[in-house]
PDB file of C-alpha atoms in Angstrom:
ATOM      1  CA  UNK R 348    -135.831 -64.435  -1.084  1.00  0.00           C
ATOM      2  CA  UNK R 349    -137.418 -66.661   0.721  1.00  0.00           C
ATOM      3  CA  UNK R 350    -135.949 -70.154   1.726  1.00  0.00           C
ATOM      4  CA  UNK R 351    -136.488 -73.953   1.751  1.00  0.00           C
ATOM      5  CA  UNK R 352    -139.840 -74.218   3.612  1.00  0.00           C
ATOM      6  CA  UNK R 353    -141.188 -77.897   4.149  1.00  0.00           C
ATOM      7  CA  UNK R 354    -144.140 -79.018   5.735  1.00  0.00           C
ATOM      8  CA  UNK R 355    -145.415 -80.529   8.048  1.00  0.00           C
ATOM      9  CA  UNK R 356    -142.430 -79.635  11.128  1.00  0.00           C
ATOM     10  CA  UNK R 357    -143.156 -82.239  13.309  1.00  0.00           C
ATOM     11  CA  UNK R 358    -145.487 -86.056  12.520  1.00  0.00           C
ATOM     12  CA  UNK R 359    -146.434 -88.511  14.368  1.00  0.00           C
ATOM     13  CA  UNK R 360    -147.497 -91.658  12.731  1.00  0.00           C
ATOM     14  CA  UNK R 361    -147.738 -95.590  13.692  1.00  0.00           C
ATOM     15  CA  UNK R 362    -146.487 -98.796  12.012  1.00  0.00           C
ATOM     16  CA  UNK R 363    -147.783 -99.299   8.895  1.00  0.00           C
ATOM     17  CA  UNK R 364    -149.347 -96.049   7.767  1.00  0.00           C
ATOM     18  CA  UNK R 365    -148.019 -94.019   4.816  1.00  0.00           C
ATOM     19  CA  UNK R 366    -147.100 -90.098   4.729  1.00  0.00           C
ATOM     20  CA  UNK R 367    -146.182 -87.753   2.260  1.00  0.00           C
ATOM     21  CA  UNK R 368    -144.005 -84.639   3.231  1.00  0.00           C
ATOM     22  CA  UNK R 369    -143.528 -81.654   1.303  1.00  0.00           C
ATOM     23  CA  UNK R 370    -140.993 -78.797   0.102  1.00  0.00           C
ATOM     24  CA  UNK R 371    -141.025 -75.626  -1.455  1.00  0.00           C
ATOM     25  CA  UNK R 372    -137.757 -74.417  -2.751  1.00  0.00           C
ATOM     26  CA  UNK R 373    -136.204 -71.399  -2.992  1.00  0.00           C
ATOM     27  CA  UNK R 374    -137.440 -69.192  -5.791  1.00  0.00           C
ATOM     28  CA  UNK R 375    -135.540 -69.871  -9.599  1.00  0.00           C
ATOM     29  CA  UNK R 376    -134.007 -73.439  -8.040  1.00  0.00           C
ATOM     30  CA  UNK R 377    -134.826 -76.817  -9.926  1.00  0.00           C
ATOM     31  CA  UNK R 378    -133.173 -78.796  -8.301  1.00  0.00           C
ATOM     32  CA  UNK R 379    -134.359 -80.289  -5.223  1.00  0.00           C
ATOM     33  CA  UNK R 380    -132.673 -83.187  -3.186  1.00  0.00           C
ATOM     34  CA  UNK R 381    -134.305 -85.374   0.146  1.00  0.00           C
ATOM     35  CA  UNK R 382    -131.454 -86.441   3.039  1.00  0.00           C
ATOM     36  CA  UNK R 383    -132.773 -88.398   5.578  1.00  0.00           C
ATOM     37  CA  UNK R 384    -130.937 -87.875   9.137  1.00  0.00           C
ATOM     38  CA  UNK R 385    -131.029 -90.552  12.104  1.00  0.00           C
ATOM     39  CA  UNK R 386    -128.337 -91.192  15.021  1.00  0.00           C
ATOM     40  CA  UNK R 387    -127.170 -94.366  13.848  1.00  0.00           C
ATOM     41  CA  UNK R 388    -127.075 -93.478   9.860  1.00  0.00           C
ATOM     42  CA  UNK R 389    -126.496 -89.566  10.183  1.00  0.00           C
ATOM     43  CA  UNK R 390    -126.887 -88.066   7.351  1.00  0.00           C
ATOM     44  CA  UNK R 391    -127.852 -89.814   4.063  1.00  0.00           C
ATOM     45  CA  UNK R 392    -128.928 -89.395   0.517  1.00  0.00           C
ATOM     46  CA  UNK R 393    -132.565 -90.262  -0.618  1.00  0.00           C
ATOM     47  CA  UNK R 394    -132.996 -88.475  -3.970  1.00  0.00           C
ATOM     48  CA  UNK R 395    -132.798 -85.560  -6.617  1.00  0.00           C
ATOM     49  CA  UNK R 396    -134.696 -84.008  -8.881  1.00  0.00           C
ATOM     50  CA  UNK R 397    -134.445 -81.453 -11.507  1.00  0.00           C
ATOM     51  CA  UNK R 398    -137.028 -80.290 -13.126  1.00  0.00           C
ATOM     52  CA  UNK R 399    -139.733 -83.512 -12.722  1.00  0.00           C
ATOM     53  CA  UNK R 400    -137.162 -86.033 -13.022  1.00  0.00           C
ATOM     54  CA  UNK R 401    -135.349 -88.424 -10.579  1.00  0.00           C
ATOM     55  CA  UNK R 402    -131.913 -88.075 -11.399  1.00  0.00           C
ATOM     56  CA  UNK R 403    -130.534 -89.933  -8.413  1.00  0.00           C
ATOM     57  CA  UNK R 404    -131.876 -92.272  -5.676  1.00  0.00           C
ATOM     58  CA  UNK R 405    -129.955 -93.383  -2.584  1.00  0.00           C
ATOM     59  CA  UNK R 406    -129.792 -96.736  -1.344  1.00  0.00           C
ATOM     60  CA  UNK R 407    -133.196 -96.771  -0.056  1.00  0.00           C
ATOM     61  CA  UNK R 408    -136.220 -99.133  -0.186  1.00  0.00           C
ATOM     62  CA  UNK R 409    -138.991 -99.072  -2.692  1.00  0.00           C
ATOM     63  CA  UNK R 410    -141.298 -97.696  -0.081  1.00  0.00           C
ATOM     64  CA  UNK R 411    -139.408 -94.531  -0.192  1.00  0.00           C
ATOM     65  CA  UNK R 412    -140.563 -92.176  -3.201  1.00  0.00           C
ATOM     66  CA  UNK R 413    -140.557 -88.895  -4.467  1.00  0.00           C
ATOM     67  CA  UNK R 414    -141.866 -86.783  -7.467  1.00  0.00           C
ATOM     68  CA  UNK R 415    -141.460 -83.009  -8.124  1.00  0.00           C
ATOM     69  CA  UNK R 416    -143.772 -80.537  -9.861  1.00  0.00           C
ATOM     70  CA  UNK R 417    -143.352 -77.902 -12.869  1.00  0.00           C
ATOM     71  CA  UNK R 418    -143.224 -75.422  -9.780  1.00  0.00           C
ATOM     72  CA  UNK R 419    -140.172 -77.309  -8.298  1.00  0.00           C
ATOM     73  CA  UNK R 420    -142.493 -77.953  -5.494  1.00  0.00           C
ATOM     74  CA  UNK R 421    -141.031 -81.615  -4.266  1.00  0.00           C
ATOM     75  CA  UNK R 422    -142.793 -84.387  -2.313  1.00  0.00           C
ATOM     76  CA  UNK R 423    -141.367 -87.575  -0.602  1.00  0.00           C
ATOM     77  CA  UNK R 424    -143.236 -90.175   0.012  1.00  0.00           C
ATOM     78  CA  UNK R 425    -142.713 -93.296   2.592  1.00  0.00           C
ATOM     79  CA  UNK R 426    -145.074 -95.996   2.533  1.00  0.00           C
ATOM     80  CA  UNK R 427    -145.828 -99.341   5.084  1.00  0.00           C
ATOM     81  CA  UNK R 428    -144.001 -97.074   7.828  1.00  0.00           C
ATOM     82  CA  UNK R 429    -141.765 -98.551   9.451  1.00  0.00           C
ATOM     83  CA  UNK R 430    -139.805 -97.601  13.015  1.00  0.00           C
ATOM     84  CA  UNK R 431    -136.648 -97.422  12.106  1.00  0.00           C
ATOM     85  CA  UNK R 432    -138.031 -94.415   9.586  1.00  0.00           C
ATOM     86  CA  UNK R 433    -138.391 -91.995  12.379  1.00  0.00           C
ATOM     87  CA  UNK R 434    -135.710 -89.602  11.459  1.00  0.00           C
ATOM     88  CA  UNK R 435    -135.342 -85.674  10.932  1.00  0.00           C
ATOM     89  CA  UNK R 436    -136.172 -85.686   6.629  1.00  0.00           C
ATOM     90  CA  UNK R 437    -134.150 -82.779   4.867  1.00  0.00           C
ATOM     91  CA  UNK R 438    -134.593 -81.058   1.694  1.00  0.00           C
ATOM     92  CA  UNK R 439    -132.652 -79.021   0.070  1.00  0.00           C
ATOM     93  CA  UNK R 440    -132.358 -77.158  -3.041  1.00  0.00           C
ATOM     94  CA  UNK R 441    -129.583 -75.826  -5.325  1.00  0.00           C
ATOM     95  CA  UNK R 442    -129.936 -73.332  -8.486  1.00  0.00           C
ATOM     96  CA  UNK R 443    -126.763 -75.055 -10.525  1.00  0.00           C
ATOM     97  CA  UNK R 444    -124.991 -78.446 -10.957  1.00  0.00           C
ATOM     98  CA  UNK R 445    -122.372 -79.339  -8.371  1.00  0.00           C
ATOM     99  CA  UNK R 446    -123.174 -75.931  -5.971  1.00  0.00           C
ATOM    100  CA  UNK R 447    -123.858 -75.036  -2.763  1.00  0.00           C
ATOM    101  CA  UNK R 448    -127.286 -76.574  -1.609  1.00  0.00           C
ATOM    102  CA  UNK R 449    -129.557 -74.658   0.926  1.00  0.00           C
ATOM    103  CA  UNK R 450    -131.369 -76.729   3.543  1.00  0.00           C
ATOM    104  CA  UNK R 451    -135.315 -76.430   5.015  1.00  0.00           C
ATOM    105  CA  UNK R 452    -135.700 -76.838   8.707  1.00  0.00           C
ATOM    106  CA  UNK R 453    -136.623 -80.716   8.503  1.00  0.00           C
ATOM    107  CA  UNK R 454    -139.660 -82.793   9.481  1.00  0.00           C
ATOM    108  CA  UNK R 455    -139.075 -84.735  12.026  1.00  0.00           C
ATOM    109  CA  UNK R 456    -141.059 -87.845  11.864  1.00  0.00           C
ATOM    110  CA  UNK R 457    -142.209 -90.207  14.417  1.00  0.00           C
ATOM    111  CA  UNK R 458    -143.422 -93.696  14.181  1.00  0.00           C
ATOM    112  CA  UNK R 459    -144.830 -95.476  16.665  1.00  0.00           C
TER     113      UNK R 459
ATOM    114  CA  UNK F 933    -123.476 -94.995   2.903  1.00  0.00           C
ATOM    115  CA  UNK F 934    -121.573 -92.282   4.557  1.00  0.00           C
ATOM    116  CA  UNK F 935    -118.088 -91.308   2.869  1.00  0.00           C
ATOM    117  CA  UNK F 936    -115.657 -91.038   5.133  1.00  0.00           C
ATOM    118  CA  UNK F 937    -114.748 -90.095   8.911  1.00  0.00           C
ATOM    119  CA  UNK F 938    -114.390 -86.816  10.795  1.00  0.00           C
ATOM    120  CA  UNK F 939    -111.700 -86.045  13.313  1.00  0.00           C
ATOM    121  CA  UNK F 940    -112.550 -85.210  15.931  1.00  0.00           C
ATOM    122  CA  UNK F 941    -116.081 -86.787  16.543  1.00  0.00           C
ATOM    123  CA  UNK F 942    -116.118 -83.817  19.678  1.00  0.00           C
ATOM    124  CA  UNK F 943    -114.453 -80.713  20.534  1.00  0.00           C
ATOM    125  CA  UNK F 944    -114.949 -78.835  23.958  1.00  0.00           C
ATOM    126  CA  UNK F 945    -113.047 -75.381  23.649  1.00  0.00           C
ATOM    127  CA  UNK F 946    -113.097 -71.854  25.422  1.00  0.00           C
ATOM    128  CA  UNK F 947    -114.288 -69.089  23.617  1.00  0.00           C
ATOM    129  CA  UNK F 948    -111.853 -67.319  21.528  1.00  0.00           C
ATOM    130  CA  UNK F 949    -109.571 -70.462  20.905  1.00  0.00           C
ATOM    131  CA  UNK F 950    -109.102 -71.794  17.410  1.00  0.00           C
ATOM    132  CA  UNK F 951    -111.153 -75.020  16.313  1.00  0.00           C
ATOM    133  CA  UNK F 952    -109.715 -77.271  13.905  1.00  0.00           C
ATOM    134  CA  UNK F 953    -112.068 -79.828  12.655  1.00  0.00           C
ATOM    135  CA  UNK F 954    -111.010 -82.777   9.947  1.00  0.00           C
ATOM    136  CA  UNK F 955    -112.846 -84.593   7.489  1.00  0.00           C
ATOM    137  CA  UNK F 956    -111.624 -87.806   5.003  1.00  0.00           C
ATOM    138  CA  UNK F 957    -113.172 -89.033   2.224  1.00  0.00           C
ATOM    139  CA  UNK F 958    -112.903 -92.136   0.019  1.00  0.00           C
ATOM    140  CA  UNK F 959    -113.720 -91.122  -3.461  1.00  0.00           C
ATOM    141  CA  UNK F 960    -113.130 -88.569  -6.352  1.00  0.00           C
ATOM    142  CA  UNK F 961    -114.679 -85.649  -6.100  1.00  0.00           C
ATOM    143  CA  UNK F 962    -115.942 -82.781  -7.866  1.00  0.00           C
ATOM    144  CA  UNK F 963    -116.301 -80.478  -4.712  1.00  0.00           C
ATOM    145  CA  UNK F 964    -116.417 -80.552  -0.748  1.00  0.00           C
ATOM    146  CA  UNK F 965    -118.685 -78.541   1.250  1.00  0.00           C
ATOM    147  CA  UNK F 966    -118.848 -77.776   4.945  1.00  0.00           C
ATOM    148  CA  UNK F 967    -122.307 -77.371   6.697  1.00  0.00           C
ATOM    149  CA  UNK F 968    -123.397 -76.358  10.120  1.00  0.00           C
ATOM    150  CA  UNK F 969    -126.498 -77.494  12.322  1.00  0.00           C
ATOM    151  CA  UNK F 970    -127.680 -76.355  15.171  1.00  0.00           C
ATOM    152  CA  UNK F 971    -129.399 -78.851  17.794  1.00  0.00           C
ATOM    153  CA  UNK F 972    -130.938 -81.323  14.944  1.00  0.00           C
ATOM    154  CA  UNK F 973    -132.247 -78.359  12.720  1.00  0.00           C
ATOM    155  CA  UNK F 974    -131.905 -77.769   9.276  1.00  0.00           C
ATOM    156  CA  UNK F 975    -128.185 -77.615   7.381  1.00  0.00           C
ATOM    157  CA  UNK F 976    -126.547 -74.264   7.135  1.00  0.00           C
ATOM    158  CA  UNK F 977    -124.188 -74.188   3.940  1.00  0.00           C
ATOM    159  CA  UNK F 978    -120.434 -72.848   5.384  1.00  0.00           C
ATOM    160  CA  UNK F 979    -118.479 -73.144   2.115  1.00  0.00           C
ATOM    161  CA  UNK F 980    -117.687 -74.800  -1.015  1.00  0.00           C
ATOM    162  CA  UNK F 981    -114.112 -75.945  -2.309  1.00  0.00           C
ATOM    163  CA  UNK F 982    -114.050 -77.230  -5.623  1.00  0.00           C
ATOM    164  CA  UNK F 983    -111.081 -80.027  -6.237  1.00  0.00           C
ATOM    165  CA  UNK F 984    -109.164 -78.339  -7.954  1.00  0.00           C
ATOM    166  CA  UNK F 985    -108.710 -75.579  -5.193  1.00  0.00           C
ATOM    167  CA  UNK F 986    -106.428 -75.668  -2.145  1.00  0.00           C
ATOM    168  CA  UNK F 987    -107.652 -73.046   0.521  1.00  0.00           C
ATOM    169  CA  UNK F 988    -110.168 -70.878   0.898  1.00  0.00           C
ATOM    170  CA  UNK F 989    -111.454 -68.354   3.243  1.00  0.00           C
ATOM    171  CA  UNK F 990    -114.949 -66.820   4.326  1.00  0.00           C
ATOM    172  CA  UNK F 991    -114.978 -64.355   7.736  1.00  0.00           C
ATOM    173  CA  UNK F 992    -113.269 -66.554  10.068  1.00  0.00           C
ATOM    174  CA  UNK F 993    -113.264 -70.128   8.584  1.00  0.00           C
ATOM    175  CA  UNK F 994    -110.695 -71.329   6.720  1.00  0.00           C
ATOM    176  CA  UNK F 995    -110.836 -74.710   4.535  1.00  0.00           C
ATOM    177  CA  UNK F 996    -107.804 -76.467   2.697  1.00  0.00           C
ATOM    178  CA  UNK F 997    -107.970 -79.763   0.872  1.00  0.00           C
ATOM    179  CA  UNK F 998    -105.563 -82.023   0.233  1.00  0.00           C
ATOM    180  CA  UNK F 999    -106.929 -83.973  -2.719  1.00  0.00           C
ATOM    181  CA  UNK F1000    -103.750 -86.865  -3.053  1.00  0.00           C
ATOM    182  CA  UNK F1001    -104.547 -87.267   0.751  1.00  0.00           C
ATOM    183  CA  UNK F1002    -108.542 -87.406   0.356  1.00  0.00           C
ATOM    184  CA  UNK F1003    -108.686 -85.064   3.283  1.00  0.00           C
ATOM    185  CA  UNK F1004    -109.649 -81.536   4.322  1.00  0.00           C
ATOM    186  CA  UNK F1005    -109.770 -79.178   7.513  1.00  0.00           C
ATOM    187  CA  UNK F1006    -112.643 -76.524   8.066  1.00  0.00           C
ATOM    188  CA  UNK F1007    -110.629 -74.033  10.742  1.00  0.00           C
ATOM    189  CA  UNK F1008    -112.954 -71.525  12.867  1.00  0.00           C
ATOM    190  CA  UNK F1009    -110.803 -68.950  14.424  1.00  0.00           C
ATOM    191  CA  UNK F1010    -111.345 -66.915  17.661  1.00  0.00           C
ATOM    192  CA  UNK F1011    -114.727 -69.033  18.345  1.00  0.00           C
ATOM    193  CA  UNK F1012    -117.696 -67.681  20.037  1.00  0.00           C
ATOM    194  CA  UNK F1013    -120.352 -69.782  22.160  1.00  0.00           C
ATOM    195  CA  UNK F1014    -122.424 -69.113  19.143  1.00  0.00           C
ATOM    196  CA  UNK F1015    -120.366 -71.476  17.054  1.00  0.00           C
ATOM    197  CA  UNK F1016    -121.778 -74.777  18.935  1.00  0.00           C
ATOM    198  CA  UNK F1017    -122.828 -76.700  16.869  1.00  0.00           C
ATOM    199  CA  UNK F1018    -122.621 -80.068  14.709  1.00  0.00           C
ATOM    200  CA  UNK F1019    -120.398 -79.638  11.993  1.00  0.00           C
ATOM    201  CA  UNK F1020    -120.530 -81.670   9.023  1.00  0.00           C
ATOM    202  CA  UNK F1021    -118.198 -82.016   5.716  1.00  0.00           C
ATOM    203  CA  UNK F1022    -120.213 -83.357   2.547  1.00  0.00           C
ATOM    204  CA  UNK F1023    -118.603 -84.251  -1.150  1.00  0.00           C
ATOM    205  CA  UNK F1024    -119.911 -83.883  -4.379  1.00  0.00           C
ATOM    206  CA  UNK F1025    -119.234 -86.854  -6.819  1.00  0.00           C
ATOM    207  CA  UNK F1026    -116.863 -85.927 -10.306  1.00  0.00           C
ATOM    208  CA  UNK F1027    -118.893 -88.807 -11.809  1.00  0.00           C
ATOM    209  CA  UNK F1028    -122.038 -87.265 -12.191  1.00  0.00           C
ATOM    210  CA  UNK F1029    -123.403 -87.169  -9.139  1.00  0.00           C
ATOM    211  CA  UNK F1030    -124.941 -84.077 -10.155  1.00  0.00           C
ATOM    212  CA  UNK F1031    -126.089 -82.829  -6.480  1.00  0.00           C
ATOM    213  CA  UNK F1032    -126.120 -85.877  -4.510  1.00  0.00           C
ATOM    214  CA  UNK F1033    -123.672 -85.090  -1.306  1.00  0.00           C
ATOM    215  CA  UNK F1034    -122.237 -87.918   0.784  1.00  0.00           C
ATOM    216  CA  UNK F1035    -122.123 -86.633   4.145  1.00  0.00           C
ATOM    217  CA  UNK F1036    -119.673 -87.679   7.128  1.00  0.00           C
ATOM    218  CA  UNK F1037    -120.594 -88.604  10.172  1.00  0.00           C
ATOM    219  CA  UNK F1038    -119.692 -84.804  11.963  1.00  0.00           C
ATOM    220  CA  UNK F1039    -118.296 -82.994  14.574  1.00  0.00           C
ATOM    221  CA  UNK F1040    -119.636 -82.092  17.595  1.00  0.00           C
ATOM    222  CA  UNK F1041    -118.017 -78.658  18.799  1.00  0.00           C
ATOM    223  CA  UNK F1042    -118.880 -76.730  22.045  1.00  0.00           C
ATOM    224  CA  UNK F1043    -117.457 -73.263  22.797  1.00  0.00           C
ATOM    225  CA  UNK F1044    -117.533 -72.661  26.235  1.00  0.00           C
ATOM    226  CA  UNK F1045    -117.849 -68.751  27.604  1.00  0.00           C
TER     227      UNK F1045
END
């Protein structure tokens, strides 16, 4: 099977713009979860969702969003970009409830 | 927020020595998982432990919790320079959490040839 693949790898943006990063998880899993990973916050929660819904959000701003689509397919979403949002953005998926999750490779994003 | 601290925040060791890594958390939990990442890549999954579980073992890691202390230990025996990496424990809320993880802040471990 193949695994968590998310797109772009690597973005560059400036202060201000929006972008909208993207994963694919593995075959059969619904639920798919964003972590976003910095030096000075390590590693912390942004969302879940199982099939189409949010069913938990992190203690993010509004300008952080997600949505997922009937192929599990997931999308985040960070608007008015900000520099402290350059960070390495996770995803990862899980088949069940309370089980092992499997990780992409990240996007690391950069705002300048 | 993260959850709790892990001990200790590096480890330098030779190859073939025993690496002992600790982790503390501050709530209930459902489960505690141990991931690996290599040089700010994506999160390999090392193992699961469910609270109501003691010890387990996969190859050569062992993992005990210690639930009344909020604490557990991820043990990698006879390590290989392969085994650098950032280490990471992560719990799973018993209060629905469903599969949000709280992550701690990591270990840094490098295995020296």
């Amino acid at each position: 099977k193949a695994g968590v693949t998310q797109t772009p790898r690597y973005l560059i943006k400036t202060r201000g713009q929006q972008v909208t990063l993207s994963c694919s998880p593995i075959s059969g899993h619904r639920s798919v979860s964003w972590y976003q990973q910095t030096p000075g916050q390590g590693l912390q929660f942004l969302f879940e969702y199982f099939s189409e819904t949010q069913r938990n959000k992190g203690n993010f701003p509004g300008r952080f969003s997600g949505r997922q689509f009937s192929n599990s397919r997931s999308e985040m979403n960070v608007s008015t970009l900000e520099l402290g949002d350059s960070a390495l953005y996770l995803c990862a998926s899980s088949l069940w409830d309370d089980n092992e999750q499997f990780f992409g490779p990240g996007t690391r994003l950069t705002v300048l | 927020s993260q959850q709790g601290e892990e001990d200790p925040q590096a480890l330098s060791i030779q190859e073939g020595e025993n690496a002992t890594m600790n982790c503390s958390y501050k709530t209930s939990i459902n489960n505690l998982q141990w991931y690996r990442q290599n040089s700010g890549r994506g999160l390999v999954h090392l193992i699961l432990i469910r609270s109501n579980e003691r010890e387990k073992h996969s190859g050569r890691l062992r993992v005990t919790l210690d639930t009344s202390k909020k604490s557990s230990s991820l043990l990698i025996t006879a390590s290989r320079a392969a085994d650098t990496a950032s280490y990471f424990c992560a719990t799973g809320s018993d209060s629905g959490g469903y599969n949000k993880l709280i992550f701690g802040a990591g270990t840094r471990l490098a295995v020296h040839p």
